[in-house]
Amino acid sequence: MLMELKEQLLSGSAEEYLSKLFLKIERSSLNGFTSLARESALQQAREFDKNPGKGRLAGVPIAIKECISTKGIETNCSSNILRGYIPPYDAHVIQQLKAEGAIIMGKTNMDEFAMGSSTETSCFGPTRNPWDHDRVPGGSSGGSAAVVAGGEAPCALGSDTGGSVRCPASFCGIVGLKPTYGLVSRFGLIAYANSLEQIGPLTRTVEDTALLMEVIAGHDERDTTSAEGKKSYLPIKEGVGGLKIGIPREYFGEGVSKEVERAVWDAINTLEGLGATWKEVSLPHTKNALAAYYVIAMSEASSNLARFDGLRYGLRPGEDKDWHTTFSDIRAKGFGPETKRRILLGTYALSAGYYGRYYLKALKVRTLIKEDFLRAFKDVDLLAGPTMPIPAFRIGERINDPLSLYLADVFTVPINLAGVPAISVPCGFAGHLPVGLQLIGRHFDEATILQAAHTFEKATPFHERMPEVV
Ligand code: GLN
């Protein structure tokens, strides 16, 4: 789709295309964008129309999640504590996008500090699912997914700490990739749980995801966990003949909706029909993944979010009093309830006396989960299963019951704990709601999951359907 868009922009006008998008966004009720970079984007589009340049994304508008730093454009993680913060620098991925001529069109809504699976914890209110406005778009990159699915942006970036790219991709019927840990620089990504997260693309097709990956992946010395080397993903190899797919036993059964299960099995059968083989495998520690993930993520969050004290940037409400009062006033007013819950639980898990019982234990479970994947990948080339156990739920349905929200992450968080890559591709519908197929690969083997996803996409019509309610 981006390839065709580039042709269209070259023969037509980027300014006109972008103006139409902005008009659509103004009239939209999705609440996907938190702010638009209207002036700078239109200016860049006019420059492209005069002199298109050679960039691989020249003239292509892209929407960016609120937690990715954009020079001169407010970046607030959809949190009151960071309202008004304008970064003086670009994240690495933004520099890469700009170097290839992409146009940053605006910032997208998210769960506050990326904590959630529904985009309901944002200080800007919930984003709506373009397929059904009463339902959540998934989260935490729900704004990015909704604007791509709703035709308000041709592509977007999100971040994925425990599923935040794949979950909204699945709920909104688009493609989303969580890269191998270390493949994409986190420089300029405001940290939630830095040992788990990666920035990833949200697009309409697998090829578009591969194109964005070629632009954003690669070494960056400003991120100490950044891997060496630059990978290429295009052209994507076609066909799945000879590929061995593992089907994790633990990813089916209790808690998985029948409609999701049916759509995912149909997809596996389609891949088999295209020449792949499959066998059942076991990831026995899946049952411990949620507990380990939430202990680790909250512990890291409590430490990462300690820096938000309103002293250097962000919220500074009222009169300054003594240091303790000022500090706690700012944090009490600035953070929403989910963020506070996680800071409290994380601080508890890291406290002397409980550190060994919770945090250290979670780290040990993390190793066991990683070993589950390494063992499975001895026999198979990739794994397939549902991205989410259920289709998009209603706004308000789960927000007051955090545990039920956390449970929905059961198939996405193990991937972050292990650091392996995974992609979600549309594989069918549960009634009027999209279902996502998750393909999981070996460390740094994005190529194989892109290949399987692309071949599947070519053989099926699901990515072509657009939501009608927008
Ligand atoms: N839903 C998970 C959480 O709340 C994952 C969020 C994410 O990937 N940023 O932590």
Coordinates of C-alpha atoms in Angstrom, one line a residue, residues 63-445:
A63 CA 1.4 9.0 12.9
I64 CA 3.5 8.6 16.0
K65 CA 2.6 7.2 19.5
E66 CA 2.6 9.8 22.3
C67 CA 5.6 8.2 24.1
I68 CA 8.1 8.6 21.2
S69 CA 10.0 11.9 21.5
T70 CA 9.4 14.3 18.6
K71 CA 11.4 17.5 18.5
G72 CA 9.2 20.5 18.8
I73 CA 6.0 18.4 19.1
E74 CA 4.4 17.8 22.5
T75 CA 5.2 14.4 23.8
N76 CA 3.2 13.5 26.9
C77 CA 2.6 9.7 27.1
S78 CA -1.1 10.6 27.4
S79 CA -0.4 11.6 31.0
N80 CA -1.2 14.9 32.8
I81 CA 2.2 14.8 34.4
L82 CA 3.9 15.4 31.1
R83 CA 1.3 17.8 29.6
G84 CA 3.1 20.7 27.9
Y85 CA 6.4 18.9 27.5
I86 CA 8.1 19.6 24.2
P87 CA 11.2 17.5 23.6
P88 CA 14.3 19.4 22.3
Y89 CA 15.3 16.3 20.3
D90 CA 14.0 13.5 18.1
A91 CA 14.0 9.8 19.1
H92 CA 16.3 7.7 16.9
V93 CA 13.4 6.2 15.0
I94 CA 12.1 9.7 14.2
Q95 CA 15.5 10.8 12.9
Q96 CA 15.5 7.7 10.7
L97 CA 12.0 8.4 9.4
K98 CA 12.9 12.0 8.6
A99 CA 16.1 11.0 6.9
E100 CA 14.0 9.0 4.5
G101 CA 11.6 11.8 3.8
A102 CA 8.6 10.7 6.0
I103 CA 6.2 13.4 7.2
I104 CA 5.4 13.3 10.9
M105 CA 1.7 14.2 10.9
G106 CA 0.8 14.0 14.6
K107 CA 0.8 12.1 17.8
T108 CA -1.5 9.3 18.8
N109 CA -3.4 8.4 21.9
M110 CA -2.3 5.6 24.2
D111 CA -2.8 4.2 27.6
E112 CA -1.0 6.5 30.2
F113 CA 2.7 5.6 30.0
A114 CA 1.7 2.6 27.9
M115 CA 0.1 0.8 30.8
G116 CA -2.9 -1.0 29.6
S117 CA -4.5 -3.0 26.8
S118 CA -7.4 -0.7 25.8
T119 CA -6.3 2.9 25.5
E120 CA -8.8 3.8 28.3
T121 CA -6.2 5.0 30.8
S122 CA -5.3 8.0 28.7
C123 CA -5.7 11.5 30.1
F124 CA -7.4 12.4 26.8
G125 CA -10.2 9.8 27.2
P126 CA -10.5 6.5 25.3
T127 CA -9.9 6.0 21.6
R128 CA -12.7 4.2 19.7
N129 CA -12.4 1.1 17.6
P130 CA -13.1 2.0 14.0
W131 CA -15.0 -1.3 13.6
D132 CA -17.3 -0.5 16.5
H133 CA -17.2 2.8 18.2
D134 CA -18.5 1.3 21.5
R135 CA -15.5 -0.9 21.7
V136 CA -11.8 -0.4 22.6
P137 CA -9.2 -0.3 19.9
G138 CA -6.8 -2.4 22.1
G139 CA -3.8 -0.9 23.7
S140 CA -1.6 0.6 24.6
S141 CA -0.9 1.9 21.0
G142 CA -4.7 2.1 20.4
G143 CA -4.5 5.6 18.8
S144 CA -1.9 4.4 16.3
A145 CA -3.9 1.3 15.3
A146 CA -7.2 3.1 15.1
V147 CA -6.0 5.9 12.9
V148 CA -4.4 3.4 10.5
A149 CA -7.5 1.1 10.4
G150 CA -9.8 4.1 10.1
G151 CA -7.9 5.5 7.1
E152 CA -6.7 8.6 9.0
A153 CA -3.0 7.8 8.5
P154 CA -1.3 5.4 6.0
C155 CA 1.0 4.0 8.7
A156 CA 2.1 4.5 12.3
L157 CA 4.6 3.7 15.0
G158 CA 3.7 2.2 18.4
S159 CA 5.6 0.6 21.2
D160 CA 5.2 -2.9 22.6
T161 CA 6.2 -3.7 26.2
G162 CA 3.9 -6.6 26.6
G163 CA 1.7 -6.6 23.5
S164 CA 1.0 -2.9 22.9
V165 CA 1.6 -3.1 19.1
R166 CA 0.1 -6.5 18.5
C167 CA -3.0 -6.2 20.7
P168 CA -4.4 -3.1 18.9
A169 CA -3.3 -4.4 15.5
S170 CA -5.4 -7.5 16.3
F171 CA -8.4 -5.6 17.6
C172 CA -8.4 -3.1 14.7
G173 CA -7.7 -5.6 11.9
I174 CA -4.2 -4.4 10.8
V175 CA -0.6 -5.6 10.9
G176 CA 1.7 -4.9 13.9
L177 CA 5.2 -6.1 14.6
K178 CA 7.1 -6.3 17.9
P179 CA 10.8 -6.5 16.8
T180 CA 13.4 -8.6 18.5
Y181 CA 14.7 -6.8 21.7
G182 CA 17.6 -4.7 20.7
L183 CA 16.8 -4.4 17.0
V184 CA 15.2 -0.9 17.1
S185 CA 16.8 1.8 19.2
R186 CA 14.9 2.9 22.3
F187 CA 16.7 6.3 22.3
G188 CA 13.9 8.9 22.8
L189 CA 11.2 6.3 23.7
I190 CA 9.9 7.4 27.1
A191 CA 10.6 4.3 29.2
Y192 CA 7.8 2.2 30.9
A193 CA 9.7 -1.1 31.3
N194 CA 12.9 -0.8 29.4
S195 CA 14.0 -4.5 29.5
L196 CA 10.9 -5.5 27.6
E197 CA 9.9 -2.8 25.1
Q198 CA 10.5 -2.1 21.5
I199 CA 9.1 0.4 19.0
G200 CA 7.2 -1.3 16.1
P201 CA 5.2 -0.5 13.0
L202 CA 1.4 -0.6 12.6
T203 CA 0.4 -0.8 8.9
R204 CA -2.2 -2.1 6.5
T205 CA 0.0 -4.7 4.9
V206 CA 3.0 -6.9 5.8
E207 CA 5.1 -5.3 3.1
D208 CA 4.6 -1.9 4.6
T209 CA 5.7 -3.2 8.0
A210 CA 8.9 -4.6 6.3
L211 CA 9.5 -1.2 4.7
L212 CA 9.2 0.7 8.0
M213 CA 11.4 -1.9 9.7
E214 CA 14.1 -1.3 7.1
V215 CA 14.0 2.4 8.0
I216 CA 13.8 2.2 11.8
A217 CA 15.9 -0.9 12.6
G218 CA 19.7 -0.8 13.1
H219 CA 22.4 0.0 15.5
D220 CA 22.4 3.2 17.6
E221 CA 25.1 3.8 20.1
R222 CA 22.8 5.9 22.3
D223 CA 20.9 2.8 23.3
T224 CA 23.2 0.4 25.1
T225 CA 21.0 -2.6 24.3
S226 CA 21.0 -1.8 20.6
A227 CA 22.2 -4.8 18.5
E228 CA 25.0 -4.4 15.9
G229 CA 24.3 -4.7 12.2
K230 CA 21.6 -3.6 9.7
K231 CA 19.0 -6.0 8.4
S232 CA 17.1 -5.9 5.1
Y233 CA 13.6 -7.3 4.8
L234 CA 12.6 -6.4 1.3
P235 CA 11.7 -8.0 -1.0
I236 CA 9.9 -10.4 1.3
K237 CA 10.4 -14.0 0.3
E238 CA 7.2 -15.5 -0.9
G239 CA 5.8 -19.0 -0.2
V240 CA 5.8 -21.1 3.0
G241 CA 6.9 -24.4 1.4
G242 CA 9.2 -26.3 3.7
L243 CA 8.5 -24.0 6.7
K244 CA 7.8 -25.9 10.0
I245 CA 5.2 -24.2 12.2
G246 CA 4.8 -25.0 15.9
I247 CA 1.4 -24.6 17.5
P248 CA 1.8 -24.0 21.2
R249 CA -0.7 -26.2 23.0
E250 CA -1.0 -23.7 25.8
Y251 CA -2.3 -21.0 23.4
F252 CA -5.7 -22.7 22.9
G253 CA -8.5 -23.9 25.1
E254 CA -9.7 -22.3 28.3
G255 CA -10.2 -18.5 28.1
V256 CA -9.9 -18.3 24.3
S257 CA -13.1 -17.4 22.5
K258 CA -14.5 -20.0 20.1
E259 CA -14.6 -17.6 17.3
V260 CA -10.9 -16.6 17.8
E261 CA -9.9 -20.2 18.0
R262 CA -11.8 -21.0 14.8
A263 CA -10.3 -18.1 12.8
V264 CA -6.7 -19.0 14.0
W265 CA -7.2 -22.7 13.1
D266 CA -8.5 -21.7 9.7
A267 CA -5.3 -19.6 9.2
I268 CA -3.1 -22.5 10.2
N269 CA -4.9 -24.7 7.7
T270 CA -4.5 -22.1 5.0
L271 CA -0.7 -22.0 5.7
E272 CA -0.7 -25.8 5.5
G273 CA -2.5 -25.6 2.2
L274 CA 0.2 -23.2 1.0
G275 CA 2.9 -25.8 1.7
A276 CA 3.9 -25.3 5.4
T277 CA 3.8 -28.2 7.9
W278 CA 2.8 -27.9 11.5
K279 CA 3.1 -29.8 14.8
E280 CA 2.0 -29.2 18.3
V281 CA 4.7 -27.9 20.7
S282 CA 4.6 -27.0 24.4
L283 CA 5.6 -23.8 26.1
P284 CA 5.0 -25.1 29.6
H285 CA 5.7 -21.9 31.5
T286 CA 3.1 -19.9 29.7
K287 CA 0.9 -20.1 32.8
N288 CA 3.5 -18.2 34.8
A289 CA 4.1 -15.5 32.2
L290 CA 1.5 -13.0 33.3
A291 CA 2.6 -13.0 36.9
A292 CA 6.3 -12.7 36.0
Y293 CA 5.6 -10.0 33.4
Y294 CA 3.5 -7.8 35.7
V295 CA 6.1 -8.0 38.6
I296 CA 9.0 -7.1 36.2
A297 CA 7.1 -4.4 34.3
M298 CA 5.7 -2.7 37.4
S299 CA 9.1 -2.9 39.1
E300 CA 10.8 -1.2 36.2
A301 CA 8.0 1.3 35.9
S302 CA 8.3 2.3 39.6
S303 CA 12.0 3.1 38.9
N304 CA 11.6 4.7 35.5
L305 CA 8.7 6.9 36.6
A306 CA 10.5 8.2 39.6
R307 CA 12.0 10.9 37.4
F308 CA 8.7 12.6 36.9
D309 CA 8.7 15.2 39.7
G310 CA 7.7 18.3 37.8
L311 CA 11.0 20.0 38.6
R312 CA 12.6 20.1 35.2
Y313 CA 9.6 19.6 32.9
G314 CA 5.9 18.7 32.9
L315 CA 3.2 19.5 35.5
R316 CA 3.9 22.1 38.3
P317 CA 0.6 22.8 39.9
G318 CA 0.1 25.5 42.5
E319 CA 2.6 27.0 45.0
D320 CA 5.9 25.3 45.8
K321 CA 5.9 24.2 49.4
D322 CA 8.5 22.0 51.1
W323 CA 10.1 19.5 48.8
H324 CA 8.1 16.4 50.0
T325 CA 4.8 18.2 49.8
T326 CA 5.5 19.6 46.3
F327 CA 6.8 16.3 45.0
S328 CA 3.8 14.3 46.3
D329 CA 1.3 17.0 45.1
I330 CA 2.7 16.9 41.6
R331 CA 2.6 13.1 41.4
A332 CA -0.8 12.8 43.1
K333 CA -2.3 15.2 40.5
G334 CA -0.2 14.2 37.5
F335 CA -0.5 10.4 37.5
G336 CA -3.7 8.5 36.8
P337 CA -5.0 5.6 38.9
E338 CA -3.5 2.8 36.8
T339 CA -0.1 4.4 36.8
K340 CA -0.2 5.0 40.6
R341 CA -1.3 1.4 41.1
R342 CA 1.7 0.1 39.2
I343 CA 4.2 2.5 40.9
L344 CA 3.0 1.3 44.3
L345 CA 3.0 -2.4 43.4
G346 CA 6.4 -2.1 41.7
T347 CA 7.9 -0.3 44.6
Y348 CA 6.6 -3.0 46.9
A349 CA 8.0 -5.8 44.8
L350 CA 11.5 -4.1 44.9
S351 CA 11.5 -3.3 48.6
A352 CA 14.0 -4.9 50.9
G353 CA 12.4 -8.1 52.2
Y354 CA 10.2 -8.6 49.2
Y355 CA 12.8 -8.3 46.4
G356 CA 13.8 -11.9 46.6
R357 CA 10.2 -13.2 46.9
Y358 CA 8.8 -11.2 44.0
Y359 CA 11.3 -9.5 41.6
L360 CA 14.1 -12.1 41.7
K361 CA 11.6 -14.9 41.4
A362 CA 10.0 -13.2 38.4
L363 CA 13.5 -12.9 36.8
K364 CA 14.0 -16.7 37.2
V365 CA 10.6 -17.4 35.6
R366 CA 11.6 -15.1 32.8
T367 CA 14.6 -17.3 32.1
L368 CA 12.4 -20.4 32.1
I369 CA 10.0 -18.7 29.6
K370 CA 12.9 -17.8 27.3
E371 CA 14.1 -21.4 27.5
D372 CA 10.6 -22.6 26.5
F373 CA 10.9 -20.7 23.2
L374 CA 14.5 -21.7 22.5
R375 CA 13.5 -25.4 23.0
A376 CA 10.5 -25.1 20.7
F377 CA 12.7 -23.4 18.0
K378 CA 15.0 -26.4 17.9
D379 CA 12.1 -28.2 16.1
V380 CA 10.2 -25.5 14.2
D381 CA 10.9 -22.3 12.3
L382 CA 8.2 -20.3 13.8
L383 CA 5.2 -20.5 16.1
A384 CA 1.6 -19.6 15.4
G385 CA -1.4 -18.9 17.6
P386 CA -3.9 -16.2 18.5
T387 CA -2.6 -12.7 19.3
M388 CA -5.4 -12.0 21.7
P389 CA -7.7 -14.6 23.3
I390 CA -10.8 -12.4 22.6
P391 CA -12.0 -9.8 20.1
A392 CA -12.2 -6.2 21.1
F393 CA -14.3 -5.7 24.2
R394 CA -16.6 -2.8 25.1
I395 CA -15.4 0.5 26.4
G396 CA -15.8 0.5 30.2
E397 CA -16.3 -3.3 30.4
R398 CA -13.0 -4.2 32.0
I399 CA -11.4 -0.9 33.2
N400 CA -12.6 -1.3 36.8
D401 CA -11.3 -4.8 37.0
P402 CA -7.5 -4.6 36.3
L403 CA -7.0 -8.3 36.7
S404 CA -9.4 -9.1 33.8
L405 CA -7.5 -6.6 31.7
Y406 CA -4.1 -8.1 32.6
L407 CA -5.4 -11.6 31.7
A408 CA -6.0 -10.5 28.1
D409 CA -2.2 -10.2 27.6
V410 CA -1.6 -13.9 28.2
F411 CA -0.3 -14.6 24.7
T412 CA 1.6 -11.4 24.1
V413 CA 3.7 -10.9 27.2
P414 CA 5.7 -14.2 27.0
I415 CA 7.2 -12.8 23.7
N416 CA 8.5 -9.7 25.4
L417 CA 9.9 -11.7 28.3
A418 CA 11.8 -13.9 25.8
G419 CA 12.8 -11.0 23.6
V420 CA 11.8 -12.8 20.4
P421 CA 9.9 -11.0 17.5
A422 CA 6.2 -11.5 16.8
I423 CA 3.8 -10.1 14.2
S424 CA 0.0 -9.9 14.3
V425 CA -1.8 -10.2 10.9
P426 CA -5.6 -10.1 10.3
C427 CA -6.9 -13.7 9.9
G428 CA -10.7 -13.4 10.1
F429 CA -13.6 -12.0 11.9
A430 CA -15.6 -12.8 15.0
G431 CA -18.9 -11.3 13.9
H432 CA -18.0 -7.8 12.8
L433 CA -14.8 -7.7 14.8
P434 CA -11.3 -8.5 13.4
V435 CA -9.2 -11.4 14.7
G436 CA -5.4 -11.4 14.7
L437 CA -3.0 -14.3 14.0
Q438 CA 0.2 -14.1 15.9
L439 CA 3.4 -15.5 14.3
I440 CA 6.4 -15.7 16.6
G441 CA 10.0 -16.1 15.3
R442 CA 13.5 -16.8 16.5
H443 CA 15.7 -13.9 17.9
F444 CA 16.5 -11.6 14.9
D445 CA 14.6 -13.8 12.5

